[in-house]
Amino acid sequence: MSPQGTLITPPSMGREAQTEPIVGSAARGVTGLAGVQSVSPPRMSLQDRREFLVRFVTRQFTDIKTEGLRTLMRKAVLAFEALAAVPFVLVARLIRPIVLIRFGGLPTAFLGHLALDMELLLCRKDAGLHGRRVFDMFCISQSIANQQLTRMWKRVVHVSRFARAAERVNRWLPGGGLNRIPFPGAVNDVEALLPQTASHLSFTPAEQREGYAALQQLGIPGDGAFVCLSARDPAYYVGRPRYADHQRRYRNSEIQTYLPAAEELARRGYAVVRMGAAVQRALQTGNPRIIDYATAARTDFLDVFLSAHCRFFVADTGGLVALPMAFRRPVAVANFVRWELPGSWSPYDLFIPKTLWRQDTRRLMTVKDILQSGAGRWCYDAEYAAQGIDIIDNTPEEIAALVREMDERLKGTWRTTEEDEELQQRFLEQFRRHSTLNPDIQAYRRIGAEFLRQHQELLA
């Protein structure tokens, strides 16, 4: 091998679906990760149903007494819709052997779930993993994190007010489990379907024109390459106490640690667009090629358009990273935490993880330690704290090295070495030995080369 290493040719990033058949456990319908299967609500006992009915009726009378005629009329309409839905739901159950009609709500409350839960659901249907002819009816019953993305899904799937009544009736009547839309318990492409399929989302010609005009207003020419950048920010959850983000602060990142990476991309000729629906502070830079879109011109539409048209997306584990994944755009993920819950990896994606420091042993946890202890799946701050584990963010230098590698891999100028490939295989081998993840995912899982060079002790 030459001293410069082996030149890496980037994989195709076309929007078209691959023509090869779905292979591996995706074709076999294997779920691949314990605890991440499609889930349905637990069954209620007869006594539980009676108690629920009593509480429900009591609450209706209390609401009417407190809020008056307008509430009475609204509830009367809801009751009429529910009664009208009863025969439809019963017929839907009777015809299951012919066609399976399912009911459920669009997961609109959080952007990540709205993007990837829906995309993965449709990919699984296309792959035949649901096993029969299926027709899904969606409703909107939550707050909406992104109006544009919701609008785009309405063009793809059936969404109606009647579906909400049918979903409620199906939930209330015993025996409706098969008629519930089976969203996954976590946003994970455990069948490795995304790299093998095309996105179900698309823009209308009018939206394309609007998007390119908006790029011009941001200072990005129509043919100009740009990279999106985001860091999960606690400001997004201010005023949303219901979702208890204080339990998941380990997923947050400090945006200023991404600034050297943004400067590097700007030197390489890219415009860099800082994303985010709500942020605590502006990005401190005077570089005209770095656009702090999150604090200025942000809209739901542009969040989607930028994510779908960027050269690649630099992110952490915030929900915004699901948008480029749904559109099959390359992602470089820094500050990745839940090592065993990858979301999605495609052949052109890279990541580097936060490291975990054990207070009792005074050392970093190895990959083996993380997988065997279960820390690779933990979802809450308290789980790490209870085991005396500190979470260490990636350094600005590590993030900058990640984006350099990403850019050069996509351009076809990255030169890998035998040492890099050996380290990569040693990393993947740890997952093959100690993880229950679908091995098809591991084939796409690539960690940043410089990070591995500097942290070879993690492979012990």
C-alpha positions as a printed NumPy array, in Angstrom:
array([[  0.   ,   0.   ,   0.   ],
       [  1.228,   3.498,  -0.73 ],
       [  1.985,   5.817,   2.212],
       [ -0.981,   7.951,   1.246],
       [ -3.372,   5.059,   1.753],
       [ -6.273,   3.83 ,  -0.349],
       [ -8.525,   6.289,  -2.155],
       [-12.146,   5.879,  -1.082],
       [-14.869,   6.34 ,  -3.692],
       [-18.081,   7.758,  -2.222],
       [-21.278,   5.717,  -2.494],
       [-24.082,   6.916,  -4.73 ],
       [-26.357,   9.393,  -3.023],
       [-29.132,   9.444,  -5.579],
       [-32.71 ,   9.908,  -4.445],
       [-33.768,   6.857,  -6.469],
       [-34.499,   3.6  ,  -4.744],
       [-31.921,   0.9  ,  -5.233],
       [-32.997,  -1.803,  -7.618],
       [-31.512,  -4.647,  -5.59 ],
       [-33.979,  -6.606,  -3.463],
       [-34.023,  -6.038,   0.254],
       [-31.619,  -8.49 ,   1.809],
       [-30.633,  -9.952,   5.144],
       [-32.897,  -9.899,   8.123],
       [-34.917,  -7.075,   6.605],
       [-36.218,  -9.529,   4.037],
       [-36.815, -12.111,   6.724],
       [-38.76 ,  -9.666,   8.881],
       [-36.395,  -9.931,  11.841],
       [-36.79 ,  -7.153,  14.359],
       [-33.216,  -7.419,  15.548],
       [-33.18 ,  -5.401,  18.785],
       [-34.869,  -6.415,  21.986],
       [-37.001,  -3.644,  23.337],
       [-37.321,  -1.823,  20.023],
       [-40.029,  -3.898,  18.401],
       [-43.289,  -2.394,  17.308],
       [-45.418,  -1.975,  20.369],
       [-49.096,  -1.764,  21.167],
       [-50.669,  -0.406,  24.334],
       [-51.179,  -3.027,  27.067],
       [-54.57 ,  -4.692,  27.263],
       [-57.008,  -3.386,  29.852],
       [-58.859,  -5.747,  32.148],
       [-62.649,  -5.599,  32.374],
       [-62.373,  -3.908,  35.765],
       [-59.931,  -1.349,  34.36 ],
       [-62.336,  -0.615,  31.517],
       [-65.208,  -0.057,  33.923],
       [-63.121,   2.311,  36.026],
       [-61.953,   4.126,  32.916],
       [-65.54 ,   4.515,  31.703],
       [-66.673,   5.923,  35.057],
       [-63.808,   8.426,  35.104],
       [-64.458,   9.351,  31.483],
       [-68.18 ,  10.02 ,  31.977],
       [-67.535,  11.938,  35.194],
       [-64.966,  14.118,  33.454],
       [-67.371,  14.919,  30.61 ],
       [-70.088,  16.127,  32.981],
       [-67.545,  18.138,  34.96 ],
       [-66.231,  19.814,  31.804],
       [-69.736,  20.689,  30.618],
       [-70.721,  22.071,  34.011],
       [-67.555,  24.161,  34.211],
       [-67.206,  25.381,  30.627],
       [-70.793,  25.701,  29.458],
       [-72.7  ,  25.392,  26.183],
       [-69.774,  25.57 ,  23.785],
       [-68.15 ,  22.575,  25.443],
       [-71.469,  20.713,  25.402],
       [-71.786,  21.24 ,  21.641],
       [-68.197,  20.185,  20.985],
       [-68.595,  17.001,  23.004],
       [-71.897,  16.253,  21.285],
       [-70.139,  16.395,  17.908],
       [-67.391,  14.089,  19.191],
       [-69.978,  11.65 ,  20.523],
       [-71.808,  11.634,  17.177],
       [-68.543,  10.976,  15.319],
       [-67.722,   8.12 ,  17.688],
       [-71.133,   6.524,  17.183],
       [-70.748,   6.811,  13.416],
       [-67.327,   5.161,  13.631],
       [-68.522,   2.093,  15.569],
       [-69.944,   0.142,  12.586],
       [-66.938,   1.096,  10.452],
       [-64.518,  -0.24 ,  13.068],
       [-66.503,  -3.46 ,  13.465],
       [-66.517,  -4.015,   9.703],
       [-62.77 ,  -3.302,   9.615],
       [-62.249,  -6.119,  12.092],
       [-64.464,  -8.507,  10.144],
       [-62.558,  -8.03 ,   6.887],
       [-59.076,  -8.555,   8.382],
       [-58.515, -11.72 ,   6.305],
       [-58.983,  -9.631,   3.145],
       [-57.462,  -6.277,   4.059],
       [-56.133,  -4.967,   7.344],
       [-57.416,  -1.468,   8.099],
       [-55.406,   0.196,  10.856],
       [-55.951,   3.401,  12.805],
       [-53.485,   5.687,  14.537],
       [-52.274,   9.211,  15.051],
       [-49.512,  10.921,  13.126],
       [-46.628,  11.319,  15.623],
       [-46.657,  15.088,  15.204],
       [-45.52 ,  16.196,  18.674],
       [-41.795,  15.73 ,  17.996],
       [-39.956,  16.346,  14.752],
       [-37.758,  13.264,  14.976],
       [-40.706,  10.915,  15.372],
       [-42.76 ,  12.722,  12.738],
       [-39.938,  12.315,  10.235],
       [-38.509,   8.851,  10.929],
       [-41.388,   6.975,  12.576],
       [-43.49 ,   7.67 ,   9.505],
       [-40.705,   7.01 ,   6.996],
       [-39.772,   3.717,   8.637],
       [-43.409,   2.632,   8.876],
       [-43.827,   3.088,   5.118],
       [-40.496,   1.418,   4.355],
       [-41.565,  -1.614,   6.382],
       [-44.882,  -1.763,   4.556],
       [-43.122,  -1.54 ,   1.185],
       [-40.751,  -4.321,   2.214],
       [-43.677,  -6.585,   3.063],
       [-42.715,  -6.808,   6.722],
       [-46.329,  -6.225,   7.792],
       [-47.235,  -9.441,   6.062],
       [-50.546,  -8.609,   4.386],
       [-52.471,  -6.008,   2.427],
       [-52.698,  -3.018,   4.739],
       [-54.528,   0.311,   4.596],
       [-53.649,   2.831,   7.3  ],
       [-55.872,   5.71 ,   8.41 ],
       [-54.167,   8.506,  10.34 ],
       [-55.476,  11.325,  12.47 ],
       [-53.885,  14.321,  14.162],
       [-54.369,  14.256,  17.915],
       [-51.2  ,  15.955,  19.195],
       [-49.519,  19.316,  18.919],
       [-47.644,  19.773,  15.637],
       [-43.872,  20.186,  15.758],
       [-43.561,  21.1  ,  12.07 ],
       [-46.476,  22.194,   9.897],
       [-44.63 ,  21.707,   6.592],
       [-43.657,  18.125,   7.315],
       [-47.189,  17.359,   8.465],
       [-48.507,  18.847,   5.223],
       [-46.155,  16.655,   3.202],
       [-47.224,  13.48 ,   5.003],
       [-50.851,  14.337,   4.29 ],
       [-49.983,  14.05 ,   0.602],
       [-48.618,  10.538,   1.148],
       [-50.988,   8.868,   3.625],
       [-54.681,   9.107,   4.467],
       [-55.271,  11.665,   7.233],
       [-58.788,  12.597,   8.33 ],
       [-60.887,  13.723,  11.258],
       [-62.968,  10.56 ,  10.942],
       [-59.84 ,   8.474,  11.509],
       [-59.51 ,  10.065,  14.927],
       [-62.99 ,   8.892,  15.91 ],
       [-62.28 ,   5.437,  14.492],
       [-58.963,   5.264,  16.355],
       [-60.7  ,   6.085,  19.637],
       [-63.464,   3.562,  19.107],
       [-60.968,   0.874,  18.135],
       [-58.988,   1.626,  21.28 ],
       [-62.083,   1.512,  23.508],
       [-63.52 ,  -1.734,  22.131],
       [-61.694,  -4.942,  23.143],
       [-59.862,  -6.907,  20.463],
       [-58.556,  -4.056,  18.329],
       [-54.829,  -4.63 ,  18.687],
       [-54.302,  -5.725,  15.077],
       [-56.094,  -2.609,  13.861],
       [-53.664,  -0.243,  15.568],
       [-50.823,   1.232,  13.563],
       [-47.675,  -0.332,  15.075],
       [-45.232,   2.508,  15.522],
       [-41.834,   1.416,  16.845],
       [-40.954,   1.784,  20.499],
       [-37.89 ,   3.816,  19.475],
       [-36.824,   5.572,  16.278],
       [-34.499,   2.913,  14.9  ],
       [-34.076,   1.374,  11.477],
       [-33.443,  -2.054,  12.963],
       [-34.072,  -3.741,   9.592],
       [-31.555,  -1.475,   7.773],
       [-34.215,  -0.416,   5.25 ],
       [-33.364,   3.257,   4.707],
       [-30.142,   2.622,   2.755],
       [-32.06 ,   0.343,   0.386],
       [-35.088,   2.526,  -0.352],
       [-36.056,   5.978,  -1.596],
       [-37.711,   8.655,   0.504],
       [-41.503,   8.781,   0.543],
       [-41.393,  12.57 ,   0.934],
       [-41.246,  15.031,  -1.946],
       [-41.736,  18.73 ,  -2.661],
       [-44.209,  20.168,  -5.132],
       [-42.844,  22.346,  -7.969],
       [-44.187,  25.414,  -6.151],
       [-42.393,  24.386,  -2.962],
       [-39.17 ,  23.861,  -4.895],
       [-39.388,  27.385,  -6.304],
       [-40.144,  28.786,  -2.853],
       [-37.23 ,  26.904,  -1.351],
       [-34.632,  28.026,  -3.866],
       [-35.835,  31.614,  -3.56 ],
       [-35.398,  31.343,   0.21 ],
       [-31.854,  30.052,  -0.265],
       [-31.059,  33.176,  -2.268],
       [-32.413,  35.325,   0.558],
       [-30.17 ,  33.491,   3.02 ],
       [-27.194,  34.285,   0.807],
       [-26.85 ,  30.823,  -0.734],
       [-26.863,  30.794,  -4.569],
       [-29.144,  28.287,  -6.247],
       [-26.198,  26.11 ,  -7.273],
       [-24.261,  26.715,  -4.064],
       [-23.338,  23.822,  -1.796],
       [-24.282,  24.183,   1.841],
       [-24.027,  22.092,   4.985],
       [-26.564,  22.138,   7.809],
       [-25.438,  22.074,  11.425],
       [-27.44 ,  21.563,  14.608],
       [-26.867,  20.897,  18.295],
       [-29.66 ,  19.77 ,  20.622],
       [-30.616,  22.782,  22.728],
       [-32.539,  22.806,  26.045],
       [-34.395,  25.937,  24.89 ],
       [-36.622,  23.742,  22.711],
       [-38.282,  22.324,  25.824],
       [-38.848,  25.597,  27.666],
       [-42.597,  25.837,  28.268],
       [-43.087,  22.106,  27.599],
       [-42.807,  20.643,  31.127],
       [-44.951,  17.681,  30.137],
       [-42.012,  16.166,  28.279],
       [-39.537,  16.35 ,  31.199],
       [-36.411,  17.065,  29.164],
       [-34.466,  17.489,  32.413],
       [-34.301,  13.687,  32.432],
       [-32.449,  13.577,  29.094],
       [-29.966,  16.425,  29.26 ],
       [-27.166,  14.033,  28.357],
       [-28.338,  14.388,  24.751],
       [-27.685,  18.15 ,  24.644],
       [-24.565,  19.658,  23.064],
       [-22.885,  23.06 ,  23.214],
       [-23.182,  24.753,  19.832],
       [-19.911,  26.671,  20.185],
       [-17.979,  23.382,  20.164],
       [-19.166,  22.954,  16.569],
       [-17.759,  26.326,  15.499],
       [-14.283,  25.085,  14.444],
       [-16.02 ,  22.489,  12.263],
       [-18.192,  25.215,  10.74 ],
       [-15.104,  27.355,  10.074],
       [-13.402,  24.386,   8.409],
       [-16.396,  23.836,   6.133],
       [-16.496,  27.542,   5.265],
       [-12.804,  27.39 ,   4.275],
       [-13.717,  24.511,   1.977],
       [-16.226,  26.696,   0.145],
       [-19.472,  25.677,   1.808],
       [-22.13 ,  27.884,   3.277],
       [-22.891,  26.547,   6.77 ],
       [-26.458,  26.889,   8.065],
       [-26.964,  26.613,  11.819],
       [-30.363,  24.987,  12.415],
       [-32.727,  24.855,  15.394],
       [-36.347,  25.667,  16.21 ],
       [-35.45 ,  27.284,  19.552],
       [-31.955,  28.071,  20.82 ],
       [-30.557,  29.687,  23.951],
       [-27.811,  31.696,  22.288],
       [-26.585,  32.829,  18.904],
       [-23.572,  31.235,  17.257],
       [-20.633,  33.533,  17.991],
       [-18.931,  34.043,  14.643],
       [-18.216,  36.84 ,  12.219],
       [-17.721,  34.53 ,   9.247],
       [-20.153,  35.577,   6.477],
       [-20.326,  31.999,   5.176],
       [-21.729,  30.771,   8.51 ],
       [-25.448,  31.612,   8.669],
       [-27.166,  31.547,  12.061],
       [-30.529,  30.702,  10.521],
       [-31.89 ,  29.45 ,  13.872],
       [-31.884,  32.961,  15.345],
       [-33.085,  34.869,  12.287],
       [-35.145,  33.575,   9.375],
       [-36.253,  30.169,  10.685],
       [-39.512,  28.645,   9.37 ],
       [-41.035,  25.174,   9.429],
       [-40.823,  25.044,   5.641],
       [-37.139,  25.937,   5.482],
       [-36.27 ,  23.446,   8.22 ],
       [-37.508,  20.714,   5.905],
       [-36.207,  22.185,   2.643],
       [-32.704,  22.835,   3.956],
       [-32.48 ,  19.369,   5.49 ],
       [-33.561,  17.766,   2.219],
       [-31.163,  19.714,  -0.018],
       [-27.958,  20.066,   2.007],
       [-24.682,  18.499,   0.903],
       [-24.637,  16.798,   4.281],
       [-25.914,  17.436,   7.798],
       [-23.754,  17.792,  10.915],
       [-25.765,  16.997,  14.023],
       [-25.995,  15.304,  17.383],
       [-28.843,  13.115,  18.655],
       [-31.474,  15.869,  18.594],
       [-34.646,  15.108,  16.67 ],
       [-33.695,  17.416,  13.801],
       [-31.217,  14.833,  12.489],
       [-34.188,  12.649,  11.518],
       [-35.095,  15.051,   8.691],
       [-31.989,  14.51 ,   6.539],
       [-32.176,  10.798,   7.33 ],
       [-35.758,  10.66 ,   6.04 ],
       [-34.63 ,  12.405,   2.837],
       [-31.566,  10.106,   2.546],
       [-29.074,  12.925,   2.968],
       [-25.672,  12.051,   4.472],
       [-25.276,  12.785,   8.184],
       [-22.195,  13.256,  10.344],
       [-23.294,  12.767,  13.944],
       [-21.118,  14.053,  16.78 ],
       [-21.843,  13.603,  20.482],
       [-23.687,  10.354,  19.853],
       [-24.714,   8.79 ,  23.171],
       [-26.842,   5.661,  23.001],
       [-24.312,   3.486,  21.24 ],
       [-26.71 ,   0.604,  20.693],
       [-29.666,   2.622,  19.361],
       [-28.331,   3.966,  16.08 ],
       [-31.445,   5.48 ,  14.484],
       [-30.14 ,   4.826,  10.98 ],
       [-26.79 ,   4.389,   9.344],
       [-26.25 ,   4.513,   5.619],
       [-23.046,   3.803,   3.677],
       [-22.26 ,   7.531,   3.523],
       [-22.874,   8.352,   7.217],
       [-20.302,   8.874,   9.98 ],
       [-20.5  ,   9.314,  13.732],
       [-18.374,   9.87 ,  16.808],
       [-19.724,   9.13 ,  20.289],
       [-19.535,  10.857,  23.611],
       [-17.264,   8.913,  25.931],
       [-18.355,   7.481,  29.276],
       [-16.153,   7.861,  32.364],
       [-16.595,   5.518,  35.328],
       [-16.   ,   7.297,  38.609],
       [-15.188,   4.081,  40.511],
       [-12.505,   2.781,  38.14 ],
       [-11.312,   6.248,  37.071],
       [-11.202,   5.316,  33.402],
       [-13.216,   5.491,  30.207],
       [-15.602,   2.63 ,  29.559],
       [-14.629,   0.446,  26.616],
       [-17.057,  -0.491,  23.865],
       [-17.383,  -3.904,  25.491],
       [-18.117,  -2.305,  28.883],
       [-20.817,  -0.099,  27.382],
       [-22.561,  -2.905,  25.539],
       [-22.396,  -5.471,  28.327],
       [-23.544,  -3.032,  31.032],
       [-26.568,  -1.863,  29.046],
       [-25.294,   1.731,  29.019],
       [-25.542,   1.695,  25.234],
       [-29.34 ,   1.762,  25.531],
       [-30.014,   3.955,  28.558],
       [-32.46 ,   6.789,  27.963],
       [-32.321,   8.875,  31.153],
       [-29.736,  10.928,  33.035],
       [-30.588,   9.089,  36.241],
       [-29.484,   5.747,  34.788],
       [-25.975,   7.054,  34.18 ],
       [-25.849,   8.876,  37.521],
       [-26.934,   5.771,  39.443],
       [-23.934,   3.873,  38.058],
       [-21.486,   6.7  ,  38.687],
       [-20.922,   7.407,  34.999],
       [-19.984,  10.842,  33.663],
       [-20.751,  11.675,  30.03 ],
       [-17.989,  13.557,  28.195],
       [-18.809,  15.575,  25.074],
       [-16.707,  15.465,  21.942],
       [-14.063,  18.158,  21.699],
       [-14.145,  20.868,  19.013],
       [-11.095,  19.21 ,  17.432],
       [-12.862,  15.841,  17.244],
       [-15.916,  17.391,  15.588],
       [-13.754,  19.288,  13.082],
       [-11.925,  16.062,  12.173],
       [-15.288,  14.359,  11.652],
       [-16.5  ,  16.942,   9.123],
       [-13.176,  16.91 ,   7.257],
       [-13.47 ,  13.158,   6.828],
       [-17.119,  13.433,   5.807],
       [-16.402,  16.051,   3.162],
       [-13.465,  14.143,   1.706],
       [-15.337,  10.84 ,   1.658],
       [-18.223,  12.416,  -0.252],
       [-15.797,  14.045,  -2.698],
       [-13.92 ,  10.787,  -3.195],
       [-10.625,  12.259,  -1.96 ],
       [-10.442,  10.548,   1.427],
       [ -7.513,   8.165,   1.731],
       [ -7.915,   5.391,   4.223],
       [ -5.047,   3.37 ,   5.674],
       [ -4.67 ,  -0.234,   6.707],
       [ -4.575,   0.907,  10.329],
       [ -7.853,   2.82 ,   9.921],
       [ -9.615,  -0.173,   8.408],
       [ -8.234,  -2.498,  11.073],
       [ -9.504,  -0.179,  13.824],
       [-12.884,   0.067,  12.112],
       [-13.212,  -3.711,  11.936],
       [-12.183,  -4.072,  15.573],
       [-14.89 ,  -1.572,  16.501],
       [-17.564,  -3.421,  14.511],
       [-16.433,  -6.751,  15.912],
       [-17.256,  -5.507,  19.418],
       [-20.861,  -5.008,  18.311],
       [-21.031,  -8.374,  16.588],
       [-19.894, -10.044,  19.797],
       [-21.699,  -8.044,  22.46 ],
       [-24.776,  -6.425,  20.87 ],
       [-28.142,  -7.871,  19.883],
       [-28.475,  -5.356,  17.051],
       [-29.343,  -6.635,  13.611],
       [-25.955,  -7.345,  11.933],
       [-27.235,  -5.677,   8.746],
       [-27.034,  -2.352,  10.601],
       [-23.421,  -2.955,  11.562],
       [-22.406,  -3.117,   7.913],
       [-23.274,   0.577,   7.593],
       [-22.041,   1.769,  10.978],
       [-18.826,   3.785,  10.506],
       [-17.077,   5.683,  13.272],
       [-14.801,   8.642,  12.532],
       [-11.246,   7.611,  11.671],
       [ -9.439,  10.268,  13.72 ],
       [-11.614,   9.571,  16.763],
       [-10.644,   5.887,  16.652],
       [ -6.969,   6.722,  16.206],
       [ -7.083,   8.85 ,  19.35 ],
       [ -9.238,   6.444,  21.401],
       [ -7.885,   2.982,  20.66 ],
       [ -8.209,   2.153,  24.36 ],
       [-11.99 ,   1.919,  23.813],
       [-11.408,  -1.248,  21.78 ],
       [ -9.737,  -3.18 ,  24.611]])
